[in-house]
Amino acid sequence: MSLAKTQATLETLRNETLAKVAAVTDLNSLNQIRVEILGKKGPITEVLRGMKDLSAEDRPKVGSFANVIRDEITAAIEARKTDLEADALNEALAKETLDVTLPGAQVKQGTRHILTQTMEEIEDIFVGMGYQVVEGFEVESDHYNFERMNLPKNHPARDMQDTFYISDEILIRTHTSPVQARTMEKHDFSKGALRMISPGKVFRRDTDDATHSHQFHQIEGLVVDKNITMGDLKGTLEVVMKKMFGADRKIRLRPSYFPFTEPSVETDVSCFKCGGAGCNVCKYTGWIEILGAGMVHPDVLQMSGIDPEVYSGFAFGLGPDRVAMLRYGVNDIRYFYQNDLRFLEQFKGE
Ligand code: FA5
């Protein structure tokens, strides 16, 4: 091949290759062009191999021209590679960009159950008065649930608190009162008076209706020390009811019967809606029954190793489900246990 023809072939090759390189849009295709044109089997290598047929005079000219063309093509491929890599990076960055100004996906926020909120509020009031909060067992023995509460086997008052039995001796507790016995038998009076409350779930074989549930909650309260009187009980309950239902609430104690307290009382609070005049909340009596209470029976103290000649105490058992019903105007206790969000969501941030 003549010098002129070889140079023309190389120029055509350069022009065609530079056009291809400019048109290529991905790194793979670019690499293919590099291998095809600059590789060992490519046209440039072929030209260099054919130099042996040229005259000694033309050989260096073709050699240096071929090198110039190869350098130009190599430089064009490198430049295009840099561009394509930058494009790929920009594209990836654009795809992965997190727009922090976009509104986030809404997370549905729950709230504590209204019964939990009510119980915690009552706990806070008692803790503020120096009471300790004690946890009891939901699965109890007949011994603590009944016998230590002065309800021996076959006592007629057991009928009012029938429950679910796991065995003859093991049951799910009917009230939080067994925590009284468990706490009294461990208390060390040399360290001061016993003042405790115990909130928790209780269970009864009650038929569910608007004001009864087979599972509900109680908060037990117990104070034992020397010289504790009914006056202490009434004063304590009055403070708590005023905090729960408003500063002008009054307390009324009515005689009642519990085997574990003597005397025993039902405690009413003056109606927070009508102030005592009579309305639908208080069933037109002016008073709302809130809890059972009384002076701890001497036998109950004795069974827990406490000398009733030296110590006395008061106890009460309050139903927070009923308190929440009254406070929030809920007319059916079953709403608390149905887990219907339309009901529960009404008590967000109470
Ligand atoms: C008792 O359970 C006694 N242990 C309370 C007590 C403790 C008295 C310490 C004296 C000293 P009673 O069965 O009345 O008492 O229940 C107490 C409260 O629990 C009731 O005032 C009521 O608010 C609530 N309660 C009772 N049964 C149900 C029920 N089935 N559903 C919802 N709440 C109930």
Tab-separated table of C-alpha atoms and ligand atoms in Angstrom:
chain	number	residue	atom	x	y	z
A	1	MET	CA	0.000	0.000	0.000
A	2	SER	CA	1.326	3.485	-0.815
A	3	LEU	CA	2.046	6.105	1.825
A	4	ALA	CA	-0.760	8.369	0.654
A	5	LYS	CA	-3.293	5.570	0.637
A	6	THR	CA	-2.285	4.386	4.096
A	7	GLN	CA	-2.560	7.890	5.493
A	8	ALA	CA	-6.001	8.308	3.870
A	9	THR	CA	-7.177	4.978	5.369
A	10	LEU	CA	-5.986	6.047	8.824
A	11	GLU	CA	-7.690	9.435	8.533
A	12	THR	CA	-10.962	7.840	7.511
A	13	LEU	CA	-10.636	5.413	10.401
A	14	ARG	CA	-10.013	8.311	12.806
A	15	ASN	CA	-12.978	10.342	11.537
A	16	GLU	CA	-15.359	7.394	11.664
A	17	THR	CA	-14.140	6.349	15.108
A	18	LEU	CA	-14.395	9.865	16.574
A	19	ALA	CA	-17.971	10.099	15.256
A	20	LYS	CA	-18.842	6.735	16.816
A	21	VAL	CA	-17.245	7.732	20.110
A	22	ALA	CA	-19.206	10.980	20.180
A	23	ALA	CA	-22.457	9.134	19.477
A	24	VAL	CA	-22.023	6.370	22.033
A	25	THR	CA	-24.226	6.693	25.148
A	26	ASP	CA	-23.034	3.930	27.463
A	27	LEU	CA	-19.744	2.711	28.845
A	28	ASN	CA	-20.086	-0.834	27.503
A	29	SER	CA	-20.450	0.284	23.895
A	30	LEU	CA	-17.501	2.647	24.337
A	31	ASN	CA	-15.352	-0.190	25.601
A	32	GLN	CA	-16.331	-2.270	22.585
A	33	ILE	CA	-15.128	0.524	20.259
A	34	ARG	CA	-11.815	0.672	22.127
A	35	VAL	CA	-11.226	-3.063	21.796
A	36	GLU	CA	-12.339	-3.074	18.159
A	37	ILE	CA	-10.180	-0.137	16.993
A	38	LEU	CA	-7.165	-0.152	19.321
A	39	GLY	CA	-6.976	-3.894	20.114
A	40	LYS	CA	-4.445	-6.381	18.791
A	41	LYS	CA	-6.723	-7.416	15.939
A	42	GLY	CA	-7.816	-3.855	15.183
A	43	PRO	CA	-7.165	-1.813	12.000
A	44	ILE	CA	-4.358	0.290	13.504
A	45	THR	CA	-2.364	-2.763	14.525
A	46	GLU	CA	-2.999	-4.087	11.037
A	47	VAL	CA	-1.573	-0.911	9.451
A	48	LEU	CA	1.503	-1.113	11.661
A	49	ARG	CA	1.949	-4.771	10.732
A	50	GLY	CA	1.753	-3.888	7.013
A	51	MET	CA	4.624	-1.422	7.370
A	52	LYS	CA	7.091	-4.111	6.407
A	53	ASP	CA	5.835	-3.757	2.826
A	54	LEU	CA	6.661	-0.031	2.766
A	55	SER	CA	9.910	1.517	1.714
A	56	ALA	CA	12.439	2.337	4.429
A	57	GLU	CA	11.785	5.972	3.793
A	58	ASP	CA	7.980	5.783	4.219
A	59	ARG	CA	8.026	3.393	7.171
A	60	PRO	CA	8.739	5.982	9.976
A	61	LYS	CA	6.256	8.414	8.461
A	62	VAL	CA	3.453	5.882	8.498
A	63	GLY	CA	4.552	4.731	11.972
A	64	SER	CA	4.441	8.197	13.490
A	65	PHE	CA	1.160	9.065	11.685
A	66	ALA	CA	-0.459	5.865	12.958
A	67	ASN	CA	0.701	6.721	16.497
A	68	VAL	CA	-0.780	10.202	16.230
A	69	ILE	CA	-4.110	8.754	15.047
A	70	ARG	CA	-4.061	6.140	17.829
A	71	ASP	CA	-3.326	8.828	20.456
A	72	GLU	CA	-6.157	10.978	19.140
A	73	ILE	CA	-8.620	8.075	19.271
A	74	THR	CA	-7.359	7.027	22.734
A	75	ALA	CA	-7.760	10.607	24.034
A	76	ALA	CA	-11.293	10.856	22.550
A	77	ILE	CA	-12.305	7.527	24.141
A	78	GLU	CA	-10.899	8.609	27.553
A	79	ALA	CA	-12.692	11.963	27.387
A	80	ARG	CA	-15.980	10.290	26.454
A	81	LYS	CA	-15.498	7.733	29.222
A	82	THR	CA	-15.075	10.539	31.776
A	83	ASP	CA	-18.247	12.214	30.474
A	84	LEU	CA	-20.300	9.009	30.530
A	85	GLU	CA	-19.119	8.165	34.056
A	86	ALA	CA	-20.085	11.638	35.240
A	87	ASP	CA	-23.504	11.253	33.574
A	88	ALA	CA	-24.027	7.860	35.257
A	89	LEU	CA	-23.069	9.312	38.637
A	90	ASN	CA	-25.373	12.311	38.218
A	91	GLU	CA	-28.223	10.046	37.209
A	92	ALA	CA	-27.679	7.813	40.255
A	93	LEU	CA	-27.481	10.831	42.534
A	94	ALA	CA	-30.666	12.263	41.095
A	95	LYS	CA	-32.448	8.945	41.642
A	96	GLU	CA	-31.240	8.548	45.214
A	97	THR	CA	-31.796	12.098	46.290
A	98	LEU	CA	-33.883	12.342	49.442
A	99	ASP	CA	-36.092	15.366	49.437
A	100	VAL	CA	-36.243	16.301	53.087
A	101	THR	CA	-38.841	18.957	52.393
A	102	LEU	CA	-41.444	16.366	51.309
A	103	PRO	CA	-44.061	15.554	53.995
A	104	GLY	CA	-43.308	12.168	55.604
A	105	ALA	CA	-45.624	9.167	55.543
A	106	GLN	CA	-48.079	9.655	58.399
A	107	VAL	CA	-47.475	7.278	61.310
A	108	LYS	CA	-50.683	6.482	63.164
A	109	GLN	CA	-50.057	7.341	66.779
A	110	GLY	CA	-51.692	5.331	69.507
A	111	THR	CA	-52.536	6.434	73.010
A	112	ARG	CA	-52.676	4.813	76.410
A	113	HIS	CA	-56.020	3.180	77.120
A	114	ILE	CA	-58.390	5.446	79.003
A	115	LEU	CA	-58.520	2.943	81.901
A	116	THR	CA	-54.705	2.992	82.132
A	117	GLN	CA	-54.781	6.789	82.122
A	118	THR	CA	-57.442	6.837	84.858
A	119	MET	CA	-55.560	4.337	87.036
A	120	GLU	CA	-52.267	6.190	86.634
A	121	GLU	CA	-53.948	9.426	87.647
A	122	ILE	CA	-55.328	7.800	90.821
A	123	GLU	CA	-51.933	6.211	91.526
A	124	ASP	CA	-50.257	9.632	91.221
A	125	ILE	CA	-52.618	11.106	93.816
A	126	PHE	CA	-51.801	8.342	96.326
A	127	VAL	CA	-48.076	8.355	95.609
A	128	GLY	CA	-48.200	12.094	96.355
A	129	MET	CA	-49.619	11.190	99.786
A	130	GLY	CA	-46.772	8.770	100.556
A	131	TYR	CA	-48.372	5.472	99.500
A	132	GLN	CA	-46.301	2.722	97.873
A	133	VAL	CA	-47.697	0.977	94.781
A	134	VAL	CA	-47.693	-2.823	95.197
A	135	GLU	CA	-48.356	-5.365	92.455
A	136	GLY	CA	-50.364	-8.467	93.233
A	137	PHE	CA	-51.012	-11.743	91.414
A	138	GLU	CA	-53.904	-12.151	88.994
A	139	VAL	CA	-53.762	-15.910	89.600
A	140	GLU	CA	-54.264	-16.272	93.362
A	141	SER	CA	-54.822	-18.957	95.914
A	142	ASP	CA	-58.143	-19.501	97.642
A	143	HIS	CA	-56.160	-18.923	100.829
A	144	TYR	CA	-55.231	-15.288	100.068
A	145	ASN	CA	-58.262	-14.356	97.967
A	146	PHE	CA	-60.832	-15.611	100.518
A	147	GLU	CA	-59.580	-17.224	103.728
A	148	ARG	CA	-57.134	-14.506	104.712
A	149	MET	CA	-59.877	-11.986	103.958
A	150	ASN	CA	-62.082	-13.610	106.571
A	151	LEU	CA	-64.115	-15.583	104.032
A	152	PRO	CA	-63.655	-19.189	105.113
A	153	LYS	CA	-64.891	-22.025	102.900
A	154	ASN	CA	-68.701	-22.036	102.679
A	155	HIS	CA	-68.956	-18.404	103.852
A	156	PRO	CA	-72.150	-17.060	102.212
A	157	ALA	CA	-70.436	-13.849	101.053
A	158	ARG	CA	-68.320	-15.968	98.689
A	159	ASP	CA	-71.391	-16.229	96.472
A	160	MET	CA	-71.116	-12.554	95.550
A	161	GLN	CA	-67.615	-13.141	94.223
A	162	ASP	CA	-67.746	-16.382	92.323
A	163	THR	CA	-64.861	-16.759	89.918
A	164	PHE	CA	-63.021	-19.008	87.482
A	165	TYR	CA	-61.149	-21.826	89.224
A	166	ILE	CA	-57.935	-23.360	87.911
A	167	SER	CA	-58.059	-25.985	90.650
A	168	ASP	CA	-59.886	-26.199	93.990
A	169	GLU	CA	-57.202	-24.033	95.555
A	170	ILE	CA	-56.087	-21.836	92.631
A	171	LEU	CA	-58.329	-19.226	91.037
A	172	ILE	CA	-58.205	-15.912	89.210
A	173	ARG	CA	-58.693	-13.300	91.884
A	174	THR	CA	-62.080	-11.712	92.464
A	175	HIS	CA	-60.731	-8.546	94.045
A	176	THR	CA	-57.406	-6.865	94.808
A	177	SER	CA	-57.894	-7.425	98.556
A	178	PRO	CA	-55.526	-10.468	98.742
A	179	VAL	CA	-52.697	-7.970	98.203
A	180	GLN	CA	-53.606	-6.599	101.669
A	181	ALA	CA	-52.710	-9.898	103.317
A	182	ARG	CA	-49.575	-10.400	101.199
A	183	THR	CA	-48.334	-6.907	102.090
A	184	MET	CA	-49.278	-6.961	105.783
A	185	GLU	CA	-47.486	-10.232	106.516
A	186	LYS	CA	-44.232	-8.821	105.127
A	187	HIS	CA	-44.399	-5.327	106.613
A	188	ASP	CA	-41.820	-4.227	109.155
A	189	PHE	CA	-43.478	-1.624	111.411
A	190	SER	CA	-40.143	-0.579	112.890
A	191	LYS	CA	-39.655	1.183	109.524
A	192	GLY	CA	-42.945	3.116	109.797
A	193	ALA	CA	-46.622	2.850	108.893
A	194	LEU	CA	-47.927	0.642	106.107
A	195	ARG	CA	-49.469	2.750	103.335
A	196	MET	CA	-50.076	1.024	100.041
A	197	ILE	CA	-52.294	0.894	96.997
A	198	SER	CA	-52.511	-1.989	94.560
A	199	PRO	CA	-54.092	-1.551	91.133
A	200	GLY	CA	-54.860	-4.467	88.842
A	201	LYS	CA	-57.217	-6.732	86.953
A	202	VAL	CA	-59.835	-8.822	88.737
A	203	PHE	CA	-62.327	-11.402	87.476
A	204	ARG	CA	-65.807	-12.520	88.475
A	205	ARG	CA	-68.491	-14.782	87.222
A	206	ASP	CA	-70.633	-11.705	86.641
A	207	THR	CA	-72.932	-11.413	83.651
A	208	ASP	CA	-71.727	-8.607	81.408
A	209	ASP	CA	-74.081	-5.638	81.233
A	210	ALA	CA	-73.751	-1.855	81.047
A	211	THR	CA	-72.106	-1.581	84.491
A	212	HIS	CA	-70.659	-5.086	84.993
A	213	SER	CA	-67.847	-6.854	83.214
A	214	HIS	CA	-66.499	-10.334	83.998
A	215	GLN	CA	-63.040	-8.746	83.923
A	216	PHE	CA	-62.559	-5.292	85.382
A	217	HIS	CA	-60.102	-3.321	87.511
A	218	GLN	CA	-59.790	-2.422	91.146
A	219	ILE	CA	-57.451	-0.269	93.148
A	220	GLU	CA	-56.964	-1.572	96.660
A	221	GLY	CA	-55.862	0.786	99.396
A	222	LEU	CA	-54.540	-0.083	102.848
A	223	VAL	CA	-53.141	1.918	105.749
A	224	VAL	CA	-52.074	0.233	109.005
A	225	ASP	CA	-50.420	1.945	111.951
A	226	LYS	CA	-51.113	2.784	115.560
A	227	ASN	CA	-54.258	4.905	116.117
A	228	ILE	CA	-55.687	4.806	112.576
A	229	THR	CA	-59.387	5.767	112.683
A	230	MET	CA	-62.451	6.122	110.450
A	231	GLY	CA	-61.640	9.856	110.433
A	232	ASP	CA	-58.378	9.069	108.603
A	233	LEU	CA	-60.321	6.986	106.080
A	234	LYS	CA	-62.899	9.686	105.454
A	235	GLY	CA	-60.287	12.472	105.228
A	236	THR	CA	-58.185	10.457	102.786
A	237	LEU	CA	-61.107	9.600	100.532
A	238	GLU	CA	-62.305	13.194	100.588
A	239	VAL	CA	-58.915	14.489	99.385
A	240	VAL	CA	-58.808	11.892	96.600
A	241	MET	CA	-62.373	12.519	95.415
A	242	LYS	CA	-61.849	16.288	95.359
A	243	LYS	CA	-58.750	15.781	93.217
A	244	MET	CA	-60.573	13.375	90.885
A	245	PHE	CA	-63.970	15.049	90.629
A	246	GLY	CA	-63.527	18.706	91.661
A	247	ALA	CA	-62.751	20.769	94.771
A	248	ASP	CA	-66.345	21.162	95.985
A	249	ARG	CA	-67.091	17.423	96.166
A	250	LYS	CA	-68.389	15.954	99.430
A	251	ILE	CA	-68.117	12.415	100.777
A	252	ARG	CA	-70.862	10.302	102.306
A	253	LEU	CA	-70.225	7.048	104.143
A	254	ARG	CA	-73.092	4.537	104.352
A	255	PRO	CA	-73.057	1.424	106.528
A	256	SER	CA	-72.300	-1.709	104.539
A	257	TYR	CA	-70.876	-5.178	104.986
A	258	PHE	CA	-67.576	-6.757	103.967
A	259	PRO	CA	-66.232	-9.759	105.921
A	260	PHE	CA	-62.734	-8.204	105.988
A	261	THR	CA	-63.651	-4.789	107.421
A	262	GLU	CA	-65.526	-3.813	110.561
A	263	PRO	CA	-67.249	-1.410	110.400
A	264	SER	CA	-67.723	-1.407	106.639
A	265	VAL	CA	-68.986	1.430	104.462
A	266	GLU	CA	-70.014	2.206	100.938
A	267	THR	CA	-68.585	5.555	99.939
A	268	ASP	CA	-70.575	7.998	97.845
A	269	VAL	CA	-69.334	11.233	96.326
A	270	SER	CA	-71.648	14.184	95.711
A	271	CYS	CA	-72.564	14.263	92.023
A	272	PHE	CA	-69.985	16.185	90.013
A	273	LYS	CA	-72.514	16.963	87.280
A	274	CYS	CA	-75.433	18.435	89.205
A	275	GLY	CA	-73.633	19.224	92.477
A	276	GLY	CA	-76.182	17.173	94.424
A	277	ALA	CA	-79.444	18.521	92.992
A	278	GLY	CA	-80.182	15.303	91.082
A	279	CYS	CA	-79.572	14.395	87.446
A	280	ASN	CA	-79.247	11.398	85.128
A	281	VAL	CA	-75.609	10.721	86.163
A	282	CYS	CA	-76.500	10.283	89.867
A	283	LYS	CA	-79.883	8.716	89.068
A	284	TYR	CA	-81.545	11.745	90.727
A	285	THR	CA	-80.096	10.950	94.196
A	286	GLY	CA	-77.356	13.605	94.255
A	287	TRP	CA	-74.780	10.948	95.172
A	288	ILE	CA	-72.628	8.492	93.231
A	289	GLU	CA	-71.357	5.255	94.774
A	290	ILE	CA	-67.645	4.970	94.149
A	291	LEU	CA	-66.092	2.361	96.432
A	292	GLY	CA	-66.291	-0.032	99.344
A	293	ALA	CA	-64.185	0.574	102.438
A	294	GLY	CA	-63.888	0.077	106.167
A	295	MET	CA	-61.632	-0.498	109.168
A	296	VAL	CA	-59.507	-3.616	108.700
A	297	HIS	CA	-61.153	-6.471	110.637
A	298	PRO	CA	-59.113	-7.459	113.742
A	299	ASP	CA	-59.126	-11.088	112.542
A	300	VAL	CA	-57.585	-10.049	109.218
A	301	LEU	CA	-54.824	-8.178	111.069
A	302	GLN	CA	-54.282	-11.159	113.366
A	303	MET	CA	-54.057	-13.644	110.472
A	304	SER	CA	-51.304	-11.462	108.973
A	305	GLY	CA	-49.331	-11.466	112.224
A	306	ILE	CA	-50.329	-7.963	113.322
A	307	ASP	CA	-51.575	-7.389	116.883
A	308	PRO	CA	-55.045	-5.733	116.631
A	309	GLU	CA	-54.667	-4.473	120.202
A	310	VAL	CA	-51.754	-2.308	119.072
A	311	TYR	CA	-52.441	-1.585	115.408
A	312	SER	CA	-55.491	-0.585	113.441
A	313	GLY	CA	-56.044	0.240	109.805
A	314	PHE	CA	-58.410	1.188	107.063
A	315	ALA	CA	-58.840	-0.344	103.624
A	316	PHE	CA	-60.792	0.437	100.506
A	317	GLY	CA	-61.431	-1.053	97.099
A	318	LEU	CA	-62.270	1.276	94.255
A	319	GLY	CA	-63.427	0.439	90.719
A	320	PRO	CA	-61.518	2.635	88.236
A	321	ASP	CA	-63.707	1.403	85.351
A	322	ARG	CA	-66.720	2.954	87.054
A	323	VAL	CA	-64.734	6.119	87.863
A	324	ALA	CA	-63.801	6.475	84.156
A	325	MET	CA	-67.431	5.870	83.115
A	326	LEU	CA	-68.634	8.639	85.392
A	327	ARG	CA	-65.924	11.108	84.490
A	328	TYR	CA	-66.211	10.721	80.740
A	329	GLY	CA	-69.921	10.018	80.464
A	330	VAL	CA	-69.409	6.458	79.127
A	331	ASN	CA	-72.737	4.696	79.518
A	332	ASP	CA	-71.566	1.112	78.933
A	333	ILE	CA	-68.528	-0.510	80.588
A	334	ARG	CA	-68.168	-2.942	77.654
A	335	TYR	CA	-66.834	-0.143	75.421
A	336	PHE	CA	-63.600	-0.267	77.436
A	337	TYR	CA	-62.961	-3.862	76.429
A	338	GLN	CA	-64.060	-3.998	72.800
A	339	ASN	CA	-60.910	-2.353	71.397
A	340	ASP	CA	-62.899	-0.265	68.961
A	341	LEU	CA	-60.560	2.513	67.817
A	342	ARG	CA	-63.495	4.861	67.200
A	343	PHE	CA	-64.145	4.735	70.959
A	344	LEU	CA	-60.539	4.624	72.196
A	345	GLU	CA	-59.328	7.482	69.980
A	346	GLN	CA	-61.684	9.866	71.761
A	347	PHE	CA	-59.395	9.768	74.795
A	348	LYS	CA	-56.169	10.905	73.163
A	349	GLY	CA	-54.266	13.220	75.465
A	350	GLU	CA	-56.804	13.183	78.296
B	1	FA5	C1	-64.837	-5.537	96.868
B	1	FA5	O1	-64.405	-6.140	95.881
B	1	FA5	C2	-64.012	-5.301	98.076
B	1	FA5	N1	-62.817	-6.110	98.007
B	1	FA5	C3	-63.695	-3.845	98.216
B	1	FA5	C4	-63.138	-3.498	99.554
B	1	FA5	C5	-61.772	-3.434	99.723
B	1	FA5	C6	-63.994	-3.210	100.614
B	1	FA5	C7	-61.234	-3.132	100.976
B	1	FA5	C8	-63.451	-2.894	101.848
B	1	FA5	C9	-62.121	-2.866	102.015
B	1	FA5	P1	-67.074	-4.840	95.692
B	1	FA5	O2	-67.487	-6.196	95.281
B	1	FA5	O3	-68.158	-3.909	96.106
B	1	FA5	O4	-66.028	-4.883	96.874
B	1	FA5	O5	-66.251	-4.164	94.474
B	1	FA5	C10	-65.593	-2.946	94.623
B	1	FA5	C11	-65.793	-2.067	93.376
B	1	FA5	O6	-65.463	-2.808	92.195
B	1	FA5	C12	-67.267	-1.679	93.151
B	1	FA5	O7	-67.571	-0.510	93.889
B	1	FA5	C13	-67.294	-1.421	91.673
B	1	FA5	O8	-66.771	-0.121	91.392
B	1	FA5	C14	-66.321	-2.424	91.134
B	1	FA5	N2	-67.002	-3.619	90.589
B	1	FA5	C15	-67.518	-4.681	91.234
B	1	FA5	N3	-67.998	-5.588	90.378
B	1	FA5	C16	-67.794	-5.098	89.134
B	1	FA5	C17	-68.044	-5.580	87.788
B	1	FA5	N4	-68.576	-6.777	87.551
B	1	FA5	N5	-67.690	-4.785	86.759
B	1	FA5	C18	-67.101	-3.590	86.978
B	1	FA5	N6	-66.821	-3.100	88.195
B	1	FA5	C19	-67.159	-3.830	89.259
